[in-house]
Amino acid sequence: MTATILPSQSRGRAVQTRLAFEATAGVLATSGWKPVRFYTLTAGMDRPLVKDDQLGLAMNNVRDATKRRKGLPGGSLRRTTPINLSEAGYWLSAALTRADATGADGDYVHTFTSGGNPTQTLSLSHLWETGHYSTDLGVAVAELAISAAKTDQAARFNMTLVGLGETEGEAWPAGAVAAAAAADDFSDWRWRVLWNDVAIGTALNVDVNLNLGVERVNGLDGDEWPSFHHFGEIDPTGSFRLYGHGKVFRDFAATNDVGVLTLEATHPEDEDNRFLRITNAGVQVSKPQREISGGGQTSASFNFGASQGADTPAVTIELGNGVAAY
């Protein structure tokens, strides 16, 4: 008997990814490709097998299952990336509404706001192994979590994305490819937490979660692929842990104060022009339990929710970097 040799498995180290903004959601981008970093990802749409028991015909026996149908394309895409100062704008554009950049001479500010549809959807292309490529189409960000703490790891985006389709091929999609952005993450940046523009103490960690309410719509259009996105209600929540300043926010929770919570990361060498600033408006803080874990200084964790006002979106994210336009 001839032995069967299974091919070696592909390695994550070899996987490359590129993205580009789409002119029309779900239609493969033809220009503007950029290499992007990631820590983990899932790609492609799953196709579950669905039982569809049609009766009335004689089969081999009366107990075995019959052939299953191929289900509709579905599944979410998950991706964890470093918060790279340049690349962050790509993901934020697929999550929020982007305004025109301000600034000049290599110092620009990009502003992203909640409440509207994403500025542009993405085509996400992947090289899995030599000669094997796949591309997710019509990708929008459905959930965006931003986490920061003083650890050995860089701050990260944890994202759930929703695509409208996929293609597979033997080469990268056509179009020019830009150089990769410089490595510029947030591992050693300065984070501050402000309440109504006043610093409130030392934050031990910060977590912001944007549930953007993105769903697929499967219209009766004769196509097995999803028809378009539905952009539903956005629910911004988060938490932060303070060292030794718990009473201030415990009092806010007790009186149901509403304020502006700003989480800001700045580059130690250029805090005026290199920053990520997350402004949460209409913030209410939930009252936490009291927590003692030893005889020393106590810390406190607080959960919050943001909301829109008459003339203010719930969340505004400002990104200061050297990118003139996205």
Steps between C-alpha positions, in 0.01 A plus 500: 500500500632842408530736793310828477708805588295787639627846402652712772270751665527871430633724775355816645838666464463474122154660480487850352203736491410809300201730505350763272197727518212401271327746269182290531431277799558137408679574171870410496729803531726557200753742651643632823621173658697525824677224696367481858605330821305260716537270799210264428234483232223297345406544136245373253134406542388169639245277324326273750334178388126515561264202545212515253296185553296436187285190551294266292760317289651157557859516623752244624350495850263690725744635758808653332508869424463614139723740316532844653466834326772762494400789727519870427836676530546654842725535800683796645861595444720559804826686504737628768747767391750727670383861523748621244486878470461493119306176451243593766332735254415216263308308766334809645379598150326161471339548842405868523437810293821680402528875449756668277841524664622827648858622542800525267873439462498140621280565802141399431194427711235252384164508675262203513150521647230251591137529394542471122597223262866406450686729265601205278485124500814294448631228274728280714736277303713217641792292382469166677773303333679505165236540229203507739321832548158605627325834536212605724272757338275768644662488842361729771598506866219375723679517835812690595672454834797712602712379788801660664709424808866525595610154392761352269240494222390786280150644527263320264185516295284191546250500217203306375438571132210416270562434131265468204694247293833341415711400204790258462779504247859426410637854532451822692216719366608750238609848606802686628622417851633770731794450732418368845448760772784546745483304825348751742293339772389609845704276727686787668262791457346713773130437570284749688139488618314831520153587624367822346859579388645460852747219566355264759799294606705206390319244286631146539315375193250630247247302293259657250242286321303624200216274396415649163183303432605371156301213348471335161176518305412200285259641243298284261709603201590161351851512643625274776735769631385768746335799334627790710576616854249629750656759731304491824531668837847564636562415866826647639608360836825442682687482826809639668686431821629785714774494757396671822232730353188288532293737715465765231332263257309321773341837577428557128323165487296575812377835364467373141724776371536520122832617358762463230753222550816535292758225462816633343825337390785730400849440369751592772717693251222684310178504699355792300511326160511123563202378696183292522219679685169327574231741621189338645210744541194469721682256726334341800703288742355197672551458873749221573536281801767590751806283465787438742782262411758593762612757752643749251358755260160404358409520132160507338354386167216689335270411212355775284263559211507791255206667325432769243371848574311756297813600307765250608562139388554239769861430398762710324845354426784730394816359347806722468768372263694572183244356255356775281186310396338157522 
